[in-house]
Coordinates of C-alpha atoms in Angstrom, one line a residue:
X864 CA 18.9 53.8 18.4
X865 CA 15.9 53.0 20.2
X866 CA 13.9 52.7 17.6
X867 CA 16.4 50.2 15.9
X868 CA 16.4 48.1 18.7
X869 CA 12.8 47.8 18.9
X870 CA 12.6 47.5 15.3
X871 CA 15.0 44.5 15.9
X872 CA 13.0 43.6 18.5
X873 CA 10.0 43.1 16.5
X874 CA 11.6 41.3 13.7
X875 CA 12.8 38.8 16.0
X876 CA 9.8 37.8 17.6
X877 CA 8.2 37.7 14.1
X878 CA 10.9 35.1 12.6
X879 CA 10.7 33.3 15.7
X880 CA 6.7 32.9 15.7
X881 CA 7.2 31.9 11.8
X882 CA 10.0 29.2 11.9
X883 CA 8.0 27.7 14.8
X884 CA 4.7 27.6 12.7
X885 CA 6.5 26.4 9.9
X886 CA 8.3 23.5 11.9
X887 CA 4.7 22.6 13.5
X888 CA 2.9 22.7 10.4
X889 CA 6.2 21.1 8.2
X890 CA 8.0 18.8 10.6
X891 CA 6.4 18.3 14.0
X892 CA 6.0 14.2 13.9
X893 CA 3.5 14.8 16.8
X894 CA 0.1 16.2 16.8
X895 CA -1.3 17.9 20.0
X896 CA -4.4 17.0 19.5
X897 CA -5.3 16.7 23.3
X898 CA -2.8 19.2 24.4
X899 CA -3.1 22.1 22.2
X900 CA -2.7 25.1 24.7
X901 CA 0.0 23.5 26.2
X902 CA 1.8 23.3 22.5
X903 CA 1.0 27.2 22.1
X904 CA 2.5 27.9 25.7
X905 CA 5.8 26.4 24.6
X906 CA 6.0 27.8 21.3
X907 CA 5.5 31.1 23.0
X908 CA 7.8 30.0 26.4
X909 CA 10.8 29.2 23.4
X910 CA 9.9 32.5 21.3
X911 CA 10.4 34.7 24.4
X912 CA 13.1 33.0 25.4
X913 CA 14.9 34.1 22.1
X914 CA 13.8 37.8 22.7
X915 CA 15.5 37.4 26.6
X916 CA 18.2 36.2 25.2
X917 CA 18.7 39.1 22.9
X918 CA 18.1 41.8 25.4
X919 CA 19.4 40.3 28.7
X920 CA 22.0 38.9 27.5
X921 CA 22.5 35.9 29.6
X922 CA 26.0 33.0 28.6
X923 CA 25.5 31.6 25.4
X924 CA 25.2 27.7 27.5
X925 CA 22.9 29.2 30.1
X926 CA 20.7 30.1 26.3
X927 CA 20.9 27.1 25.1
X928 CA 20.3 24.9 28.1
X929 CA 17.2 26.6 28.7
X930 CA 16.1 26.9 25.0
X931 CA 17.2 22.9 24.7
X932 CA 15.1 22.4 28.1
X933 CA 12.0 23.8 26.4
X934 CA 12.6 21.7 23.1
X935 CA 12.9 18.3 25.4
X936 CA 10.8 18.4 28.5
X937 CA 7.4 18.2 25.6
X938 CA 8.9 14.8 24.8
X939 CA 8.1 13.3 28.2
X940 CA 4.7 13.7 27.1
X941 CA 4.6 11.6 23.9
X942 CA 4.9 8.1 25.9
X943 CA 3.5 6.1 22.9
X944 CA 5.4 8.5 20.5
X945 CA 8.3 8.6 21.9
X946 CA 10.8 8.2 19.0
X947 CA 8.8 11.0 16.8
X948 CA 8.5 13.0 19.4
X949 CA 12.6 13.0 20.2
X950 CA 12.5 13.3 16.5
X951 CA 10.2 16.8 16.2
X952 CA 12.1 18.3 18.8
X953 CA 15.9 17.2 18.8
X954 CA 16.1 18.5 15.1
X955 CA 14.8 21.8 15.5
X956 CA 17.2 22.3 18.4
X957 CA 20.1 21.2 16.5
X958 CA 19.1 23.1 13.6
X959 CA 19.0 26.3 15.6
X960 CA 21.6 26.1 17.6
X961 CA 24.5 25.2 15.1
X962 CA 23.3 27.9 12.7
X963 CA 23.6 30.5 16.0
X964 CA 26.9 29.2 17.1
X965 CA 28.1 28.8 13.1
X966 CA 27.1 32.6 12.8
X967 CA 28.7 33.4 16.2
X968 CA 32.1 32.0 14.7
X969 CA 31.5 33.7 11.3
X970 CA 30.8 37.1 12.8
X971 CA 33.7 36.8 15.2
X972 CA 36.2 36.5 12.2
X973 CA 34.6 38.7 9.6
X974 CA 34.1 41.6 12.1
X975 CA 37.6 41.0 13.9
X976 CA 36.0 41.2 17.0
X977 CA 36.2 38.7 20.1
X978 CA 33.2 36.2 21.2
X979 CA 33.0 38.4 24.6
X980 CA 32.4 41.7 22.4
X981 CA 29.2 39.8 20.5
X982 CA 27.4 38.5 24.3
X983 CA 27.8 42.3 25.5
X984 CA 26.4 44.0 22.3
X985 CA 22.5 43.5 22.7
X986 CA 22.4 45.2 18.7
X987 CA 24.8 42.1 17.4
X988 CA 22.9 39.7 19.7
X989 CA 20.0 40.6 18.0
X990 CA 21.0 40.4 14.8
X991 CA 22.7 36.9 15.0
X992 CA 19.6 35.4 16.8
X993 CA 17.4 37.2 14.0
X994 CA 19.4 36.0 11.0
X995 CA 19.7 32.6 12.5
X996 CA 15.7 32.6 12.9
X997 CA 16.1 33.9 9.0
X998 CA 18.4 31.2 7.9
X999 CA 16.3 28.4 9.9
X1000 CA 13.2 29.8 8.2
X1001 CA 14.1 29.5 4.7
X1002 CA 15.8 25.8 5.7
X1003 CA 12.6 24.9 6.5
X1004 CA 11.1 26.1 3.4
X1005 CA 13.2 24.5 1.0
X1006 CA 13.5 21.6 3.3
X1007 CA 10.4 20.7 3.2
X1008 CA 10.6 17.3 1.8
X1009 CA 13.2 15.8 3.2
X1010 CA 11.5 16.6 7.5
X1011 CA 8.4 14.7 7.0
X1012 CA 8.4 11.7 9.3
X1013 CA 7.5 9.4 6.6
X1014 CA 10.5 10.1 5.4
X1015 CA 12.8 10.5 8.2
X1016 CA 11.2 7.6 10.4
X1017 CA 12.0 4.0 8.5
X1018 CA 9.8 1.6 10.2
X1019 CA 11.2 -1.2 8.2
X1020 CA 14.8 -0.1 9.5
X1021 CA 14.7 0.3 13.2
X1022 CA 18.4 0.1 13.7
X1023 CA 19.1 3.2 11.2
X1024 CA 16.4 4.9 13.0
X1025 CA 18.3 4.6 16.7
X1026 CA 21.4 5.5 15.0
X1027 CA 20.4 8.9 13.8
X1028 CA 19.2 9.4 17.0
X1029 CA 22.1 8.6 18.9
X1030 CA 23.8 11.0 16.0
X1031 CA 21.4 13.6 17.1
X1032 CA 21.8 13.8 21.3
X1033 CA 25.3 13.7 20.1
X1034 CA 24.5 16.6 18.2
X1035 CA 22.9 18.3 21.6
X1036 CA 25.7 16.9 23.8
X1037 CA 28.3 19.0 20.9
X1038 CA 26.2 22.1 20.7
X1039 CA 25.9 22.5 24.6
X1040 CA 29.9 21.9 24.9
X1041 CA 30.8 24.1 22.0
X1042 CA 28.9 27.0 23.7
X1043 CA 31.0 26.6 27.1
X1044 CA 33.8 26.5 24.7
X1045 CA 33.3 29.9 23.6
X1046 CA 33.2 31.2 26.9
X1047 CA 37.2 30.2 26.7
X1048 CA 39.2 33.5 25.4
X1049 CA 42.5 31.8 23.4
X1050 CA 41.8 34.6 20.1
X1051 CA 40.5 33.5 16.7
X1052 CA 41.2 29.5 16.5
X1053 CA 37.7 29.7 19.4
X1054 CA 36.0 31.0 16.3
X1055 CA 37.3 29.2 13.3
X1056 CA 35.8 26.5 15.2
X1057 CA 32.9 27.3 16.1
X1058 CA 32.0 28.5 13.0
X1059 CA 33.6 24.9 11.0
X1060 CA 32.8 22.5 13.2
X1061 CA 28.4 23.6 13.4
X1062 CA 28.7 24.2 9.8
X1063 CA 30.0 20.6 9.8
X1064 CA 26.7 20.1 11.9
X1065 CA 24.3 20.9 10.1
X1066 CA 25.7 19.4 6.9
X1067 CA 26.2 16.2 8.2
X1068 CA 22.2 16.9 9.6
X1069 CA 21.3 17.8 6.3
X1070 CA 23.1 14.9 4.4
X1071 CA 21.9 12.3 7.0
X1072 CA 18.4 13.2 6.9
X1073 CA 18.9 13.3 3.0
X1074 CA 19.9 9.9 2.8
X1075 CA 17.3 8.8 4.7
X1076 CA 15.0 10.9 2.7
X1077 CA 16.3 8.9 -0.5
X1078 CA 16.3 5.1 1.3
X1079 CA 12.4 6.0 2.4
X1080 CA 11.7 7.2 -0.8
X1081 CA 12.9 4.2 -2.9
X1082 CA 11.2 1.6 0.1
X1083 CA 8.2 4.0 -0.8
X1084 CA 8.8 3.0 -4.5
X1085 CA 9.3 -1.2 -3.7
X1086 CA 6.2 -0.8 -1.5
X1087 CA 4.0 0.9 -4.2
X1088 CA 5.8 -1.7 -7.3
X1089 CA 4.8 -4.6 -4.8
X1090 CA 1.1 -3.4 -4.7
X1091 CA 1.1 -2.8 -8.0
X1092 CA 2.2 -6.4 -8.6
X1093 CA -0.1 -8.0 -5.5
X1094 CA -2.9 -5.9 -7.4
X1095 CA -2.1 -7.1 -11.1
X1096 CA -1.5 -11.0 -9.7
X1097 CA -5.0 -10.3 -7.9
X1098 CA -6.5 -8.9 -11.5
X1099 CA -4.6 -11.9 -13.1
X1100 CA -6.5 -14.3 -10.7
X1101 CA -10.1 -12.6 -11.1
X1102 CA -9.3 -12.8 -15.3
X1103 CA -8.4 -16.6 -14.9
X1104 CA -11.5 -16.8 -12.6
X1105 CA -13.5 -15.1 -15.1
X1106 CA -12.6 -17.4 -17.9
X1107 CA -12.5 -20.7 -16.0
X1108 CA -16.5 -19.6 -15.1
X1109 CA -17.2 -18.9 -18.9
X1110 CA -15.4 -22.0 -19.9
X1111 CA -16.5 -24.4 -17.0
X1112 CA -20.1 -24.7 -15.4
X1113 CA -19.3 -23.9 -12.0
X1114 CA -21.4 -27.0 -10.3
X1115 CA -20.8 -29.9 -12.2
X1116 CA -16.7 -28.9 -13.5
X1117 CA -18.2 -29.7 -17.0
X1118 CA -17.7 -27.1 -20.3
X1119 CA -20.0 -24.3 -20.9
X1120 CA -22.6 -23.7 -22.9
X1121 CA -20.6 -21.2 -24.5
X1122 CA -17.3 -23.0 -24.6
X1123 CA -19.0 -25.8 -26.5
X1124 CA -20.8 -23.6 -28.9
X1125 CA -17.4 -21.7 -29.7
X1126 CA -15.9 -25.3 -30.1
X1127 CA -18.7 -26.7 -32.5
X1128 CA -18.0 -23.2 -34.9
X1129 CA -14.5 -23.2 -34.6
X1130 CA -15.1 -27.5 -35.9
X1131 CA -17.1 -26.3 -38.6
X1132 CA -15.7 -27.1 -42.1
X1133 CA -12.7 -28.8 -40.6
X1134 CA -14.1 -32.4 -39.1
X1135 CA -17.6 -34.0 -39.3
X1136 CA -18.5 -33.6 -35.0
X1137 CA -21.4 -35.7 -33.8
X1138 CA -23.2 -34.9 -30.7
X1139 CA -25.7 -35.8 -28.7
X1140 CA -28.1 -34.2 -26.4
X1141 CA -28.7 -35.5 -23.3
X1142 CA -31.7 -34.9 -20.3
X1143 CA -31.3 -36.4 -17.2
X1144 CA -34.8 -38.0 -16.1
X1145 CA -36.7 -37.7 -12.9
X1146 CA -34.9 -34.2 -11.6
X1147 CA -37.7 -32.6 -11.8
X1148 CA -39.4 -35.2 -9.3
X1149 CA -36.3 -34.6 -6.7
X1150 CA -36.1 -31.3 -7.0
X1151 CA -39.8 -30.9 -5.7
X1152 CA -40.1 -34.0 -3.2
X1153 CA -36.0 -33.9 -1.6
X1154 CA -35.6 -30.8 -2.2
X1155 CA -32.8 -29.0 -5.2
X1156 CA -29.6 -29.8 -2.6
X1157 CA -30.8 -33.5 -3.3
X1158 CA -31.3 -32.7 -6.9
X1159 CA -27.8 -30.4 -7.0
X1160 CA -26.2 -33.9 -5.9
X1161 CA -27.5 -35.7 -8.2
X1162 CA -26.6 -33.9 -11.3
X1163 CA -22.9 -33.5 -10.3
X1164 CA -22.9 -37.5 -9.2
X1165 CA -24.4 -38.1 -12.8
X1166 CA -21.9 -35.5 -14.8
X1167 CA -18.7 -37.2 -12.9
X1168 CA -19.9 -40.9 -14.1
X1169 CA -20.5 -39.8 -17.6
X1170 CA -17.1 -38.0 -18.0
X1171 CA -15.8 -41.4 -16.3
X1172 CA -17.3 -43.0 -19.2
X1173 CA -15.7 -40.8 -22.0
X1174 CA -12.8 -41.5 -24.4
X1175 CA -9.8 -39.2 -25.4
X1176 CA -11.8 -36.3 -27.5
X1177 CA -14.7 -36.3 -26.1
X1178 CA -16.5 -33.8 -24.5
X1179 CA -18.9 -32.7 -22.1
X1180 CA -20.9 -29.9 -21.8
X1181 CA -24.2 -28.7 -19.1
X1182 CA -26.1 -26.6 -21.2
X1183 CA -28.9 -26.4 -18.9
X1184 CA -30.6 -27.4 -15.3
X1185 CA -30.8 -31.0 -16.9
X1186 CA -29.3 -30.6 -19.7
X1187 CA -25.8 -31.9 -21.2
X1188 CA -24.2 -31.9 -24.6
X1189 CA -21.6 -34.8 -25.7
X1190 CA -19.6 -34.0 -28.9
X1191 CA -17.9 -36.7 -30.2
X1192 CA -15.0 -35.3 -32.8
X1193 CA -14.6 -36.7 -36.3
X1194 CA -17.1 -39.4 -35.0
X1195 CA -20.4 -40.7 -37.5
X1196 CA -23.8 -40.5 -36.3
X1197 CA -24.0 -44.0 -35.9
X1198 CA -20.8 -44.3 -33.9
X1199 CA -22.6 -41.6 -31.9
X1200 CA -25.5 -43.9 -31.3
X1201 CA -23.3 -46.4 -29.9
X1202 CA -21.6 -45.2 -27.9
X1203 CA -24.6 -43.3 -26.3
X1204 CA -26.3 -47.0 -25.9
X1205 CA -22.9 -47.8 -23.8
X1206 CA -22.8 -44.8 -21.9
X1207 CA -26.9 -45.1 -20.8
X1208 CA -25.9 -48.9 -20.5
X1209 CA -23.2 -48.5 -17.9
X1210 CA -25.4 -45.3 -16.0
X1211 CA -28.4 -47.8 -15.6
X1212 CA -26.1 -50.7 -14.2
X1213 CA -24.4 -48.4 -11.3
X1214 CA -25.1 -49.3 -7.7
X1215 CA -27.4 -46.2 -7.8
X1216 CA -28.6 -46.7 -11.3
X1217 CA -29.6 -43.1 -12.9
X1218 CA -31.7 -42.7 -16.4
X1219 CA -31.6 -40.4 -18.9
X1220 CA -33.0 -39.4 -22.4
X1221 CA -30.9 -38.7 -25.2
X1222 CA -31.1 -37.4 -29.3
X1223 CA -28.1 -37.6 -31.3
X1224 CA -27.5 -35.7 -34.7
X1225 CA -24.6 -34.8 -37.3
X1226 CA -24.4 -32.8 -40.4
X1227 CA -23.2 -29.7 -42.1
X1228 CA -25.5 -27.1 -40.7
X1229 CA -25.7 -24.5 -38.1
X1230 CA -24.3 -25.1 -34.3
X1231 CA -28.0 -23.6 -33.2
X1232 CA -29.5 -26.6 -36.0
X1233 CA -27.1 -29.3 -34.8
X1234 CA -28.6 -28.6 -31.2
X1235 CA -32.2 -28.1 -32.1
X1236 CA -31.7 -31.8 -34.3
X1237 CA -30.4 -33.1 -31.4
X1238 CA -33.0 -31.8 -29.2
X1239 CA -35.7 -33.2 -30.8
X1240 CA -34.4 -36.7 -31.1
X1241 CA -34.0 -36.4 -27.4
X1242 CA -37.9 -35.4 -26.8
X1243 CA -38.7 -38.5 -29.2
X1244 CA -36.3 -40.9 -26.7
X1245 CA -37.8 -39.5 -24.0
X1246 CA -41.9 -40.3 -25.6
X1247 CA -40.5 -43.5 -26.5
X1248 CA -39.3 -44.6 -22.6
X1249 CA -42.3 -43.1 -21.1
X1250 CA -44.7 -45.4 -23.3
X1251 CA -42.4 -48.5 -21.9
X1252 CA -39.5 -48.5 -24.6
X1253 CA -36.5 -50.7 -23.9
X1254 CA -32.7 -48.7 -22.9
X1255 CA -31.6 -49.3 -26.4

């Protein structure tokens, strides 16, 4: 017999140790960080209160007012945790104590023997409290999920959160009375409900923390679609962004180099596009004397009263630091020519009159030729004003 009991003895304290190291490492919401030897003395303080409890004996609401004690008084020192920390250590309670008192009940009716027989056998005390530790244990293994404070705490849902733990000191406030209960001899019916109603217990415990489990889970799912969508909206922007920059010259708002290019092929063999190629004069001069802010200015001022200047199908292009193309769609050359001689007409007459050189060209060729034509009519233009040639 001795050797059973110590046996028992040993087994306890074992499953003890282990469903309190699973509960720290699985479900504690709280970290000790500054306080670990004081989180080991009451893991210990509650593991050897188990083991008194087996072997002295003491009434089954003196046990669990001293085991809930141990459980609560760690809370008081969580002050900026203080909802996690009721959390980590109200549920373990519960958890404990209805599966003892629903085993109580259970052993009661299948062994035909009174509540009063099981306090004064330390053998059956022992081996309710060890196959509670057992049944709490394995809960905790296959539980794992659902005790995560992710999980059970919903931030976005404070009012559910204080519910459940109203539901839970309700819990503690049931457990403590059911155990004075029992000390009340009136036969069997003191079993049958112990054992139902903390069976009830923990079920509603388990389907509580379920549910909450599930509504966390599918926020967890919203939250993750709706960063998924921020992060596609902010890939959508960026792609927009991307093209806008290949399409658009970022300084003066005008087309591309590229854009304009694509646009001449795509025209190619489907209208007769005339262009012109045009150098704004004296940047150079700017750029070194005022400085390229000054010159910056100046070649967005110029870009805005030439596309003031243009008609429906026109277009505009930079296709360098002083450099613009105008394509005039299903437009001659010499239509071209006049209209460039209104455009630089109208530029030299502003209030801040600006200059500029120009080369028009047309023709079935290559996009590269049509520019390099145009090019080289520009240089000409720009020869013929430096030797004293009229704005024609």
């Amino acid at each position: 017999m001795e050797w059973t009991f110590l046996l028992l003895t040993i087994l306890l304290a074992a499953s003890s140790a282990m469903w309190e190291y699973l509960w720290e490492k699985e479900g504690a919401f709280v970290k000790w960080d500054n306080w670990r030897a004081l989180q080991i003395a009451f893991c210990v303080a509650r593991v050897t209160w188990i083991l008194a409890g087996a072997i002295l004996g003491p009434s089954l609401p003196l046990f669990l007012l001293i085991f809930g004690a141990l459980h609560l008084v760690p809370i008081k020192l969580f002050r900026d945790q203080q909802y996690k920390a009721k959390l980590g250590y109200l549920i373990p309670f519960l958890l404990f104590s209805s599966i003892l008192l629903t085993l109580i009940g259970a052993a009661a009716l299948i062994g035909n023997i009174t509540i009063d027989q099981i306090f004064y056998s330390p053998h059956i005390r022992m081996g309710i409290l060890l196959a509670a530790n057992c049944l709490l244990c394995v809960m905790l293994l296959f539980c794992r999920p659902l005790l995560q404070s992710r999980f059970i705490e919903l931030k976005h849902d404070r009012k559910q959160d204080d519910l459940f733990l109203c539901f839970l000191w309700c819990g503690v406030l049931y457990v403590l009375a059911d155990s004075i209960f029992c000390m009340i001899k009136v036969g069997n019916i003191v079993a049958i409900l112990l054992a139902a109603g903390n069976l009830l217990l923990l079920l509603l415990i388990f389907l509580i923390i379920r549910q909450k489990w599930i509504i966390a889970r599918e926020r967890r799912v919203e939250e993750e679609y709706e960063r998924l969508a921020a992060e596609r909206a902010r890939e959508q922007i960026m792609r927009i962004e991307l093209e806008t920059s290949l399409k658009q010259d970022a300084m003066t708002r005008c087309f591309s180099r590229r854009y304009i290019t694509e646009y001449l092929q795509k025209m190619q063999g489907k209208e007769t596009c005339s262009i012109a190629f045009i150098d704004l004069d004296g940047l150079k001069k700017i750029n070194d004397e005022k400085g390229h802010q000054v010159g910056d200015q100046l070649l967005i001022r110029f870009a805005e009263e030439l596309k003031s200047h243009l008609t429906q199908g026109e277009l505009l292009a930079r296709i360098g630091g002083d450099e613009f193309l105008l394509v005039f769609p299903n437009t001659t050359l010499e239509t071209a020519e006049e209209r460039m001689k209104a455009l630089r007409n109208a530029i030299s007459r502003l209030e801040e009159p600006m200059s500029f050189s120009y080369g028009a060209a047309c023709g079935e060729m290559e996009v590269d030729d049509l520019i390099r034509v145009a090019d080289e009519a520009m240089y000409r233009d720009k020869k013929r004003l430096k030797k004293g040639g009229d704005l024609r």
